[in-house]
CSV table of C-alpha atoms in Angstrom, one decimal:
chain,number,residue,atom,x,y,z
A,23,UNK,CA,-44.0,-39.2,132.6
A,24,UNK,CA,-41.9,-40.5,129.8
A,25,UNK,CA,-39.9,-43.5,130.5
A,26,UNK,CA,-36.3,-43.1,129.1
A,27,UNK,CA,-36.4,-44.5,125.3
A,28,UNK,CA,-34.3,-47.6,125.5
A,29,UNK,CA,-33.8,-49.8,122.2
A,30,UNK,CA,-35.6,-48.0,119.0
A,31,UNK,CA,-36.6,-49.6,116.2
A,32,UNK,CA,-34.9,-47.4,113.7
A,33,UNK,CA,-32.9,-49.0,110.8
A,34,UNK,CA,-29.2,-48.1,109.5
A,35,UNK,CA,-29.5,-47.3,105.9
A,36,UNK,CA,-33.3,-46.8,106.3
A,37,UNK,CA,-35.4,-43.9,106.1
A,38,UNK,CA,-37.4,-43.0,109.1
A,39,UNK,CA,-40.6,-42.6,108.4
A,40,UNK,CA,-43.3,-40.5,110.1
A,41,UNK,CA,-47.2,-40.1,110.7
A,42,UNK,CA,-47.1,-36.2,110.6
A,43,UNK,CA,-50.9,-36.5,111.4
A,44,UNK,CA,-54.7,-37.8,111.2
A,45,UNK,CA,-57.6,-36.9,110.9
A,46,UNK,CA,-61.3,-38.6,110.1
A,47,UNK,CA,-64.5,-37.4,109.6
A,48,UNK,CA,-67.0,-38.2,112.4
A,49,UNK,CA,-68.0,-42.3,112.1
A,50,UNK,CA,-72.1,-42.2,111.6
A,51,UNK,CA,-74.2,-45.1,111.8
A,52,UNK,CA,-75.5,-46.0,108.1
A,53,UNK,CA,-78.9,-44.3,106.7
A,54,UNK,CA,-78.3,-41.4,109.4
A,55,UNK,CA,-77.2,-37.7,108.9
A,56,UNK,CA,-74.6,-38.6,106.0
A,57,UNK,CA,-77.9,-40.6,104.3
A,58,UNK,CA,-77.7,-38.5,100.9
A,59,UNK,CA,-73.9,-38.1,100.0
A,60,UNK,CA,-71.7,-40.2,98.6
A,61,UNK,CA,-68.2,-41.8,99.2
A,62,UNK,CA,-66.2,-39.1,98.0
A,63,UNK,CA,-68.1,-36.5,99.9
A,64,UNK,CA,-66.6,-38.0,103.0
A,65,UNK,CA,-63.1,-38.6,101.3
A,66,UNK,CA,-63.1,-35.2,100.4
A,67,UNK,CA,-64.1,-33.9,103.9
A,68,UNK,CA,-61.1,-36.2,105.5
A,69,UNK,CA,-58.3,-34.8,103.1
A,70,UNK,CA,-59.6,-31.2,103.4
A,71,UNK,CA,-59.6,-31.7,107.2
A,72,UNK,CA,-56.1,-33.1,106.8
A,73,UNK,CA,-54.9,-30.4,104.7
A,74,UNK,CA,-56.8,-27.6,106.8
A,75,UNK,CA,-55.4,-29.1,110.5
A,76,UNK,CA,-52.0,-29.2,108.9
A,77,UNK,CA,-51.4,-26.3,106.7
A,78,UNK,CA,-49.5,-28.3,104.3
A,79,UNK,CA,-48.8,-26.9,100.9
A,80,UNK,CA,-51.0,-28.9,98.6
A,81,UNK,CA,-48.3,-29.0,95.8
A,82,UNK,CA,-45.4,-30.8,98.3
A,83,UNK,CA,-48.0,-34.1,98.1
A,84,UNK,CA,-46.2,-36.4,96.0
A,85,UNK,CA,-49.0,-39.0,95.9
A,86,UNK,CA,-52.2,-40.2,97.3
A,87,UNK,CA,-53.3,-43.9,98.0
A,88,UNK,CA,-57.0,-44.2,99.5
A,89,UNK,CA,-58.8,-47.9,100.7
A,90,UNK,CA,-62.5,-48.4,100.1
A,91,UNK,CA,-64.4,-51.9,99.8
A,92,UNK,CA,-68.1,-51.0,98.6
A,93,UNK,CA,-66.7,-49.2,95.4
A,94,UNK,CA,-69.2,-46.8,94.0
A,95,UNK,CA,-69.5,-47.1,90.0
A,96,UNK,CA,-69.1,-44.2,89.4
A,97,UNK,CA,-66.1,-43.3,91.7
A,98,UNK,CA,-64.3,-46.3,91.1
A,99,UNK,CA,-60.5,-44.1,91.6
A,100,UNK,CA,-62.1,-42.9,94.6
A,101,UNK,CA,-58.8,-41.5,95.7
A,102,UNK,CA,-58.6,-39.7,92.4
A,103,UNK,CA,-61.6,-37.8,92.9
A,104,UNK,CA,-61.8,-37.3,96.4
A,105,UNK,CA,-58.3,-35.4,95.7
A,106,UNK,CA,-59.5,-32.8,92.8
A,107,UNK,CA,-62.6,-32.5,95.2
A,108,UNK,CA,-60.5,-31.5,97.9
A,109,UNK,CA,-58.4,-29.1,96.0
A,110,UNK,CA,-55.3,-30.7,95.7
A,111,UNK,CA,-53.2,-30.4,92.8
A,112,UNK,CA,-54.3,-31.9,89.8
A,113,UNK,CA,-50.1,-32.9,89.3
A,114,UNK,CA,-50.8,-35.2,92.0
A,115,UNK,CA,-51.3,-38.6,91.5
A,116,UNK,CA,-53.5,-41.4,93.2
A,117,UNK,CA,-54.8,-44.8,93.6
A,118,UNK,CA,-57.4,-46.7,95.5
A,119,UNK,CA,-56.7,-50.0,97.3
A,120,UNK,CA,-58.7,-52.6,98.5
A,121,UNK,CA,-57.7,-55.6,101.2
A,122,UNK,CA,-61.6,-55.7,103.0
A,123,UNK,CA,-61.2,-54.2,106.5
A,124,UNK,CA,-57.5,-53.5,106.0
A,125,UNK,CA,-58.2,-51.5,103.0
A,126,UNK,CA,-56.7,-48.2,104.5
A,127,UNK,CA,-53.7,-50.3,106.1
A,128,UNK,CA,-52.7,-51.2,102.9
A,129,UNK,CA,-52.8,-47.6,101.7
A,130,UNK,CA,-50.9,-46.4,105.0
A,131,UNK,CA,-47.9,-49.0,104.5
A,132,UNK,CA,-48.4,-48.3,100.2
A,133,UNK,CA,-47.5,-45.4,101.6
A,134,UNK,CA,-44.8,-46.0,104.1
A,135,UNK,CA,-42.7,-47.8,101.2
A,136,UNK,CA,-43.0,-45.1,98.8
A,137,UNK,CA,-41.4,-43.0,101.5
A,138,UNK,CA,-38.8,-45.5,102.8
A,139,UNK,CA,-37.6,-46.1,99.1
A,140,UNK,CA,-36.6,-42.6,98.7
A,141,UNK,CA,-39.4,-42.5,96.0
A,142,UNK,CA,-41.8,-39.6,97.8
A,143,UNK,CA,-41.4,-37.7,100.8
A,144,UNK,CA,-44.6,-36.8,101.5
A,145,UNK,CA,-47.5,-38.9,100.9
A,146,UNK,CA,-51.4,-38.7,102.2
A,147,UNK,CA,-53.1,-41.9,102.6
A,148,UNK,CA,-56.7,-43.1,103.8
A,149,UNK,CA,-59.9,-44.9,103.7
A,150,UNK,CA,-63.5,-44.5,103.3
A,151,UNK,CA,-66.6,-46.1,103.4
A,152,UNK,CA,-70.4,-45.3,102.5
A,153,UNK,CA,-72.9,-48.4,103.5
A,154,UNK,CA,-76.0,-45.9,103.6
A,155,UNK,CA,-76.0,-46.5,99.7
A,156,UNK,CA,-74.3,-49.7,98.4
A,157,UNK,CA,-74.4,-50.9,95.0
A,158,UNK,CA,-77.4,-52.8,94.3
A,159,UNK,CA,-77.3,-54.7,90.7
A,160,UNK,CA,-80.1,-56.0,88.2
A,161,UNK,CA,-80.0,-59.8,88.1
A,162,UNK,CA,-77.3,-61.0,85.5
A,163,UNK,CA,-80.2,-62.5,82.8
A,164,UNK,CA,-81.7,-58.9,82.9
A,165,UNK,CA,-78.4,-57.0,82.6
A,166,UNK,CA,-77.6,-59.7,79.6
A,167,UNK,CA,-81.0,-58.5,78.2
A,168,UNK,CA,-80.3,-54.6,78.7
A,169,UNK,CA,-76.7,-55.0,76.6
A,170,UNK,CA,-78.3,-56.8,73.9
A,171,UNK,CA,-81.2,-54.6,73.5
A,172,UNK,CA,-78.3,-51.4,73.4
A,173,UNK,CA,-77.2,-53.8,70.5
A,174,UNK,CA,-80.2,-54.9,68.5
A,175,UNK,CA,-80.5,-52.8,65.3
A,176,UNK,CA,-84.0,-53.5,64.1
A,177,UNK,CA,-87.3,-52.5,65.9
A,178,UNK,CA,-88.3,-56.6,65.5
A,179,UNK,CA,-85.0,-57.5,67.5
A,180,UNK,CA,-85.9,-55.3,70.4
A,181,UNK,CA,-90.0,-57.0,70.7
A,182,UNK,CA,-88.1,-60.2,70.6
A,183,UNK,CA,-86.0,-59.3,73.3
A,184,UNK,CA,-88.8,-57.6,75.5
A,185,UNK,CA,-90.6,-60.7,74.8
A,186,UNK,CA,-88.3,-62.8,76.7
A,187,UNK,CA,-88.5,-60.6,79.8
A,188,UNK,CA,-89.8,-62.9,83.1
A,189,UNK,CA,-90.9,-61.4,86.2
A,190,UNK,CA,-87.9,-63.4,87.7
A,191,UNK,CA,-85.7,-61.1,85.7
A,192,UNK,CA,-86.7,-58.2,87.7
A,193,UNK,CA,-85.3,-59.8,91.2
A,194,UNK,CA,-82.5,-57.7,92.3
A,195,UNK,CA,-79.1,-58.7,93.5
A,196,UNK,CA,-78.0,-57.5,96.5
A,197,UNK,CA,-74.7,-57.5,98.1
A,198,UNK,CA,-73.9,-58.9,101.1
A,199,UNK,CA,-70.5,-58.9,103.7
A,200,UNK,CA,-70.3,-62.8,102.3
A,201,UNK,CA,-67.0,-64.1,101.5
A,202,UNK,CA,-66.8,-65.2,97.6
A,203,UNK,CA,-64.7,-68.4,98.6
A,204,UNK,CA,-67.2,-69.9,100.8
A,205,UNK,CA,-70.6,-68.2,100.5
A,206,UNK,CA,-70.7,-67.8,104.0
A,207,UNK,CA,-71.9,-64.3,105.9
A,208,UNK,CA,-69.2,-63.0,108.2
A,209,UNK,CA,-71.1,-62.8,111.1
A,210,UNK,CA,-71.7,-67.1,110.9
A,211,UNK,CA,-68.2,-67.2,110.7
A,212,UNK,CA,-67.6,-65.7,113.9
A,213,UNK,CA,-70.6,-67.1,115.8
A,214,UNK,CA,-68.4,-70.5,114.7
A,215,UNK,CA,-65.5,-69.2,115.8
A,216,UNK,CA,-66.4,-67.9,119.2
A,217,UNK,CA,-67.9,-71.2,119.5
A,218,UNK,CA,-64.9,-73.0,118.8
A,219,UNK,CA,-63.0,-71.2,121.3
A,220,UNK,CA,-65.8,-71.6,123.9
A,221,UNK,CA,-66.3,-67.7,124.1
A,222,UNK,CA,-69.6,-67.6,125.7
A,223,UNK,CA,-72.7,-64.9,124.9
A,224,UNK,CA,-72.1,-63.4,128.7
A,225,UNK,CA,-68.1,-62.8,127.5
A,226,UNK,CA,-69.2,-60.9,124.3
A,227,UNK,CA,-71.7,-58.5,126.0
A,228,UNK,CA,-68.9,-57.5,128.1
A,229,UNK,CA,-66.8,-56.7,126.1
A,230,UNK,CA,-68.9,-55.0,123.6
A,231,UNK,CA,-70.2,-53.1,126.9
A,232,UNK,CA,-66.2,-52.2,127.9
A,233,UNK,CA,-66.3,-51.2,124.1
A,234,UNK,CA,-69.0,-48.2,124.4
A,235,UNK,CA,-68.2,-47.2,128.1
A,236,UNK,CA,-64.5,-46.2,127.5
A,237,UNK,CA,-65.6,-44.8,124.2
A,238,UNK,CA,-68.5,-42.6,125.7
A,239,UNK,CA,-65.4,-41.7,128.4
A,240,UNK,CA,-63.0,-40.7,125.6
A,241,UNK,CA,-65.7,-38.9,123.5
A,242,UNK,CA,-66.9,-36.7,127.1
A,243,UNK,CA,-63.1,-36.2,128.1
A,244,UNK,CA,-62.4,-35.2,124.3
A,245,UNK,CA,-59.4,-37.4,123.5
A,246,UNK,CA,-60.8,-38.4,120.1
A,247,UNK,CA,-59.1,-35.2,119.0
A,248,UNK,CA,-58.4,-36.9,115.1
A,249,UNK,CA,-62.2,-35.8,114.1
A,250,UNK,CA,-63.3,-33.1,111.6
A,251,UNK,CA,-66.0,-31.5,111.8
A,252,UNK,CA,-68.2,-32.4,108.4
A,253,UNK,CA,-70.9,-30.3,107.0
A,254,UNK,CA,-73.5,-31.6,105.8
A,255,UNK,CA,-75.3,-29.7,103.2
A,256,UNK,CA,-78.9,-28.1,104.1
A,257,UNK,CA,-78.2,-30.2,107.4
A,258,UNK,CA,-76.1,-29.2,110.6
A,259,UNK,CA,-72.5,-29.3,111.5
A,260,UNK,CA,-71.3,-32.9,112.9
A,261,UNK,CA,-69.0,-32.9,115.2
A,262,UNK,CA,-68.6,-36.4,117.0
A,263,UNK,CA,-69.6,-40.2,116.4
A,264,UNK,CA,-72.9,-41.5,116.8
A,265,UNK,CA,-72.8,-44.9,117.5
A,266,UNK,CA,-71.7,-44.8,121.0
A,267,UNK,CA,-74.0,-46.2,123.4
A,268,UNK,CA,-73.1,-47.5,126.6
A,269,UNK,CA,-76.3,-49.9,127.7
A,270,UNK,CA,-76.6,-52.5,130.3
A,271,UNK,CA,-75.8,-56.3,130.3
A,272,UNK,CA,-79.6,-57.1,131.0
A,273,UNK,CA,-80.8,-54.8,128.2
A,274,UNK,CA,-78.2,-56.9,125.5
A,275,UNK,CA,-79.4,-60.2,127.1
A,276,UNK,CA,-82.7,-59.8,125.4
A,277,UNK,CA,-81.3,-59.6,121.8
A,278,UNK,CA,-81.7,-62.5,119.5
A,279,UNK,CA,-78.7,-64.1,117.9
A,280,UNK,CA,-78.5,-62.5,114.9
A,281,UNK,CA,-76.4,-65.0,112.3
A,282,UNK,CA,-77.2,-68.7,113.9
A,283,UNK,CA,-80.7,-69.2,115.2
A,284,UNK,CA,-81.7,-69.8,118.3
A,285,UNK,CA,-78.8,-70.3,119.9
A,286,UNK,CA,-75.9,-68.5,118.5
A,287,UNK,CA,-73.7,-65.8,120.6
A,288,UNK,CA,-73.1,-63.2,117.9
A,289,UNK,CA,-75.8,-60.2,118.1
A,290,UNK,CA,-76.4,-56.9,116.8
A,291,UNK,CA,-75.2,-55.6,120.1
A,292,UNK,CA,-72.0,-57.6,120.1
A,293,UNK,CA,-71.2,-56.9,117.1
A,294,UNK,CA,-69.9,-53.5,114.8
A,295,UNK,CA,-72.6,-52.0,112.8
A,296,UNK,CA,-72.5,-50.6,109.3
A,297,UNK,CA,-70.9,-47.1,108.9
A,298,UNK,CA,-70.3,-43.9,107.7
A,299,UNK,CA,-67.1,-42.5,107.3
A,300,UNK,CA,-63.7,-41.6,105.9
A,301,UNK,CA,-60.1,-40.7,107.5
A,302,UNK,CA,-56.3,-39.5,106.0
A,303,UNK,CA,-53.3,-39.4,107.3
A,304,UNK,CA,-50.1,-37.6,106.2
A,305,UNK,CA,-47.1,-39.7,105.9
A,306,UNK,CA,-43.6,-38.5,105.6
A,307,UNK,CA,-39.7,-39.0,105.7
A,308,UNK,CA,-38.7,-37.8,109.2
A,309,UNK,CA,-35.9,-35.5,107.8
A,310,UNK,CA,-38.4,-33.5,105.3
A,311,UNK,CA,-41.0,-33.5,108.0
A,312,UNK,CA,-38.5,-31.6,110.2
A,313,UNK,CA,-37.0,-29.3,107.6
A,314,UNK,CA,-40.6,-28.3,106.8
A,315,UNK,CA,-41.0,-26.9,110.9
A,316,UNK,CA,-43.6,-30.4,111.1
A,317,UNK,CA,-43.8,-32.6,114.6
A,318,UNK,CA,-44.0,-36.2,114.2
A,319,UNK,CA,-46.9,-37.9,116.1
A,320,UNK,CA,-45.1,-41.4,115.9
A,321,UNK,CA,-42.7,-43.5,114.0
A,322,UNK,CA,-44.3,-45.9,111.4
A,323,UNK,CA,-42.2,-49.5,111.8
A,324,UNK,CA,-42.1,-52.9,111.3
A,325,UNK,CA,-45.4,-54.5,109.4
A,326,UNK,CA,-46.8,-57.6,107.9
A,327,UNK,CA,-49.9,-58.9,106.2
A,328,UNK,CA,-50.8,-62.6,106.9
A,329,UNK,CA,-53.6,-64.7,105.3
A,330,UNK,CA,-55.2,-68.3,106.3
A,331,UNK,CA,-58.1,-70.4,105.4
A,332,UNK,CA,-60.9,-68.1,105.0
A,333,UNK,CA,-63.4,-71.1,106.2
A,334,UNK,CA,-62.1,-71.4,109.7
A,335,UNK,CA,-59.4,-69.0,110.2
A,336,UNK,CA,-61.4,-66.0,108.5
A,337,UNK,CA,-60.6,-63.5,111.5
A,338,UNK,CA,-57.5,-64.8,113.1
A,339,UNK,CA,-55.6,-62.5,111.4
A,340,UNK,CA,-54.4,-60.5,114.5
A,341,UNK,CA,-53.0,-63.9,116.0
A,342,UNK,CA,-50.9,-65.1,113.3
A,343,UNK,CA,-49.6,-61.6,112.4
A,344,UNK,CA,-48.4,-60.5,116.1
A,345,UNK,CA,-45.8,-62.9,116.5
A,346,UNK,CA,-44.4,-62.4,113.0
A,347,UNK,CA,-44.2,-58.4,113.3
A,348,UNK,CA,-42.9,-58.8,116.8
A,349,UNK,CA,-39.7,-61.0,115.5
A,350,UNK,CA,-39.3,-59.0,113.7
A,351,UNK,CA,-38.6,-56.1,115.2
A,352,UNK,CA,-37.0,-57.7,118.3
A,353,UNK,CA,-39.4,-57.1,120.8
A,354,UNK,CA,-41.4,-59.5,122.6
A,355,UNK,CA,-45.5,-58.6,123.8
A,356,UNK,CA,-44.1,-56.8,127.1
A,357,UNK,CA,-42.5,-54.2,125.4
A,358,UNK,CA,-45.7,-52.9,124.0
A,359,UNK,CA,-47.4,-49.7,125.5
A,360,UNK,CA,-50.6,-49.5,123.9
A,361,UNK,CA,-52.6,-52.1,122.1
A,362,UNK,CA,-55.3,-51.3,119.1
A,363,UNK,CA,-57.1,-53.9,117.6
A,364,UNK,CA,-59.9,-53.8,115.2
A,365,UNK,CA,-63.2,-55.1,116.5
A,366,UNK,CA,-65.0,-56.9,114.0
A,367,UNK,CA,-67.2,-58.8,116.4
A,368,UNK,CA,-66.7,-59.4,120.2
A,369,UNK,CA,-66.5,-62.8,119.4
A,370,UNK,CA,-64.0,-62.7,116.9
A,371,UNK,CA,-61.7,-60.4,119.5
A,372,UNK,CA,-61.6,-62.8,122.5
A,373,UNK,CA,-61.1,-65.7,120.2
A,374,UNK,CA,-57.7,-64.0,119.1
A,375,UNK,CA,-57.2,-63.4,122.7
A,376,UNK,CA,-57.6,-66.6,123.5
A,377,UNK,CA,-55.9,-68.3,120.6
A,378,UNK,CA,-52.7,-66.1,121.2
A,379,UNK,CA,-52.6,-67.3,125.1
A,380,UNK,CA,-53.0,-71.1,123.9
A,381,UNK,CA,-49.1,-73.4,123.2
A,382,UNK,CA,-51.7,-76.0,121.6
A,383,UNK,CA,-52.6,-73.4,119.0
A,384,UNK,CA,-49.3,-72.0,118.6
A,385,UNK,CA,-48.2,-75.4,118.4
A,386,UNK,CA,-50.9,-77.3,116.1
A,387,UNK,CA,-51.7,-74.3,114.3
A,388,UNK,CA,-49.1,-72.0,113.5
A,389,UNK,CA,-46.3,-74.4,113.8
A,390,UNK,CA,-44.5,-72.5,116.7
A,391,UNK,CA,-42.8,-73.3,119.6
A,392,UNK,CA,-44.7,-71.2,122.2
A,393,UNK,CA,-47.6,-68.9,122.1
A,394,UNK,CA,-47.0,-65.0,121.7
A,395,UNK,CA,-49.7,-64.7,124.8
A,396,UNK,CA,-52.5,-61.9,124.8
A,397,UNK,CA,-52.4,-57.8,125.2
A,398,UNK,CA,-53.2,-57.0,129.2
A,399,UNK,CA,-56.5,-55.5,129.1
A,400,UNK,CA,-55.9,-52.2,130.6
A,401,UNK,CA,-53.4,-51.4,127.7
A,402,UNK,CA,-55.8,-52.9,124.9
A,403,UNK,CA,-58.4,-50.4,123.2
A,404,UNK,CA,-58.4,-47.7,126.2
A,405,UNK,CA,-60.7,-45.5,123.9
A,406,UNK,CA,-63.1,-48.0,122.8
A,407,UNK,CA,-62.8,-49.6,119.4
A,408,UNK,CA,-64.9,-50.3,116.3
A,409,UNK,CA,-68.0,-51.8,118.1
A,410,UNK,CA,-68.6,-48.5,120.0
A,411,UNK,CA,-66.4,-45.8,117.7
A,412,UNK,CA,-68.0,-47.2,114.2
A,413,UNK,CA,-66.3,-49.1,111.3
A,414,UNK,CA,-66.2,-47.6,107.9
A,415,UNK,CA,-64.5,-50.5,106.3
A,416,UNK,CA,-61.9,-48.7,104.1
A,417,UNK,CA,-61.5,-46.1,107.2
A,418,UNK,CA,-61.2,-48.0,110.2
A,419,UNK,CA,-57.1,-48.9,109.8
A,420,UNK,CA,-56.2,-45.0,109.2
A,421,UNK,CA,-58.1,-44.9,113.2
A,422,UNK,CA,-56.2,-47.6,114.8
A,423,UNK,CA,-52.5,-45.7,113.7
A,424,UNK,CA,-53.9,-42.5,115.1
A,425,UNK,CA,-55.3,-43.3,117.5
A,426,UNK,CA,-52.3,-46.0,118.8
A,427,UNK,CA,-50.4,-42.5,118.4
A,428,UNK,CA,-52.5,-40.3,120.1
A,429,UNK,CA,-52.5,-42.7,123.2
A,430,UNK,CA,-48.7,-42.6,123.5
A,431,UNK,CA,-48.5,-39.6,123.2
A,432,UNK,CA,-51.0,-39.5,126.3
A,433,UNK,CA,-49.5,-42.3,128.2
A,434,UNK,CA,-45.7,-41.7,127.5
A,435,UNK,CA,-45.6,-45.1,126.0
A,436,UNK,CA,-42.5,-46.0,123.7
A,437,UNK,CA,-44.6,-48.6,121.7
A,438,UNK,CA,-47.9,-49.4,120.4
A,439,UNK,CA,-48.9,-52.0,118.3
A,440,UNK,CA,-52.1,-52.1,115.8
A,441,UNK,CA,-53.5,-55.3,114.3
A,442,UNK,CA,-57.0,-56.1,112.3
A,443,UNK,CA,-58.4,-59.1,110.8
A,444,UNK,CA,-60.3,-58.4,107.0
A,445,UNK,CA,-62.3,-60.7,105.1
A,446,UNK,CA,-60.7,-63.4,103.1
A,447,UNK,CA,-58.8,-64.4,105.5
A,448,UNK,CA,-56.4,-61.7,105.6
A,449,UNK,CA,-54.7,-59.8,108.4
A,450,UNK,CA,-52.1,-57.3,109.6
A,451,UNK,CA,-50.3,-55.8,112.1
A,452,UNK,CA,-47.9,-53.0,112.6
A,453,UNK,CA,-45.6,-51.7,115.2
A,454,UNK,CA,-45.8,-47.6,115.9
A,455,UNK,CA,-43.2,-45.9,118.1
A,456,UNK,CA,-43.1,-42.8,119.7
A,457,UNK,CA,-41.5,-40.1,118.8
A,458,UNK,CA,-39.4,-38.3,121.0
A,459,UNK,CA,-40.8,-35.2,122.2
């Protein structure tokens, strides 16, 4: 049942803005059915999905913004492409964004402010992300030789050149989720992390195991209702995600740490793996939503973006943005009806649990009085999350909003609240409200 709608977080003087809907493709572990396309394959198949599931007239989108992190060369306006592929109109204009794991977050709220400054009233947003083929460069002494053989003139200038070559020339460079500040993989930073917040290897299994079991449950009882079916060409039809896999604690015992040897926490079981995927949403101003016969899924409120020290505070994001988008809007951690956080690592997600139920780190850290304290667990990623669901870097944000809507909806909650770390030490966080129905 719906519980009466008390406070709401609308603002005199500002527009309401709405999520009209969402959709994604399905999220595929990397190198599997979606091996042979490329990003804007799945872009396309999101926004056509969006546009199909919502009949909206392709000509009333005033703009598109789209998140991806890998870029492909030769897609680099993803969003661009992704749009003509899809059939929208070519009067449309668009943009990629990119903020690491919060790529499509940035798009949604690129969005949201496009809307709420009376600039558009309709405008699509989304993500995608393609890690079965990444970008992988010649070394930067033989791309140095490559231009300057384009440039040499004379037959004699081009022998020189090849003269020069060395087989260590030929190594290539490949890329790596590494941040560029401090050379160090992710997935060290949050074996360091959980160890600094004494998260032990038992704790992580769990929850990567709570992870894949409510996912299988919400896959088998069909609540994951924002997929699209994608096609895949001289392949079959594919319908759902296909990383979920519920397995047992003793089976993820026997995996070796994967970032710290021998006795790191983080593994690949712990942990999200690479994927496949894209997703779009259509974001509007409530009264053009209406006047156009549409049904809001939710309310798109209060958000902020946060960044620390992307040595030890790379995925702390969620703690330091919570208590700023809560003040915000007025409400306090009890008011919240459903929680969805992005799960980077096991490890990474209990150490923001942990650090938001701590004074000493409000205190010492964040220069608060009090800490914010930590999501209950049975309102906190009911439908599993990015270990078990997939994370498609760029995609994974347009998810979290769809889903937080979804579950609402589902649970007659008022409000739901999403939040995600992202490499550089960046984070965000956004309140969602309900929509009366």
């Amino acid at each position: 049942a719906l519980k009466p709608l008390g406070k709401t977080l609308s603002k005199p003087g500002v527009r309401n803005v709405v999520l009209v809907e969402g959709v994604r493709t399905p999220f595929l572990q990397a190198g599997t059915t979606y091996a042979d396309l490329m990003a804007h394959d799945l872009a396309r198949g999101a926004l056509q999905g969006l546009l199909n599931r919502t009949a909206f007239p392709k000509e009333a989108v005033d703009y598109i913004v789209y998140g991806t992190v890998i870029q492909e060369v030769k897609t680099s306006n993803v969003a661009r492409e992704a749009a003509l592929g899809a059939g929208f109109s070519d009067k449309t204009p668009a943009h990629t964004v990119t903020m690491a794991c919060i790529s499509s977050n940035q798009a949604m709220t690129t969005a949201v402010g496009l809307v709420a400054s009376g600039q558009c009233d309709a405008v699509v947003a989304g993500g995608v992300e393609f890690m079965s083929d990444v970008p992988i460069r010649h070394s930067r002494k033989m791309r140095k030789m490559m231009l300057s053989l384009n440039r040499a003139r004379t037959l004699g200038a081009r022998l020189s050149l090849l003269g020069s070559l060395r087989l260590s020339h030929l190594v290539p460079e490949l890329p790596a989720v590494s941040e560029f500040s401090t050379a160090e993989m992710m997935g060290h930073s949050a074996d360091r992390l959980a160890a600094a917040f004494g998260i032990s290897r038992l704790d992580q299994d769990e929850f990567a195991l709570r992870s894949h079991v409510l996912a299988k449950k919400a896959q088998d009882e069909g609540l994951l209702t924002d997929i699209v079916d994608f096609k895949v060409p001289g392949k079959d039809i594919v319908s759902k995600d296909n990383g979920i896999r519920p397995s047992t604690m003793e089976q993820m015992s026997k995996l070796k740490p994967a970032f710290i040897k021998p006795h790191g926490t983080v593994t690949a079981a712990n942990s999200s793996y690479l994927t496949d995927g894209a997703s779009a949403v259509l974001i509007m101003s409530e009264e053009k939503a209406l006047a156009m016969g549409y049904k809001p899924k939710a309310y798109l409120r209060d958000f902020v973006y946060v960044s620390q020290d992307p040595k030890d505070q790379l995925l702390l994001g969620p703690t330091y943005a919570i208590p700023k988008v809560l003040e915000r809007s007025g409400l306090t951690l009890a008011d919240i009806d459903a929680f969805e956080f992005h799960e980077a690592f096991a490890g990474q997600v209990l150490a923001n649990l942990t650090a938001m139920e701590s004074d000493w780190f409000a205190q010492n850290c964040m220069g608060r009085k009090a800490k914010v304290g930590a999501p209950p667990m049975e309102k906190f990623n009911l439908w599993g999350g990015s270990l078990s669901l997939g994370h498609p870097f760029a995609a994974t944000g347009c998810r979290l909003v769809t889903m937080v809507a979804h579950r609402l909806k589902k649970e007659g909650g008022q409000y739901g609240l999403v939040a995600a770390c992202a490499a550089g030490g960046q984070g965000h966080a956004m309140l969602v409200e309900a929509c009366p129905q």
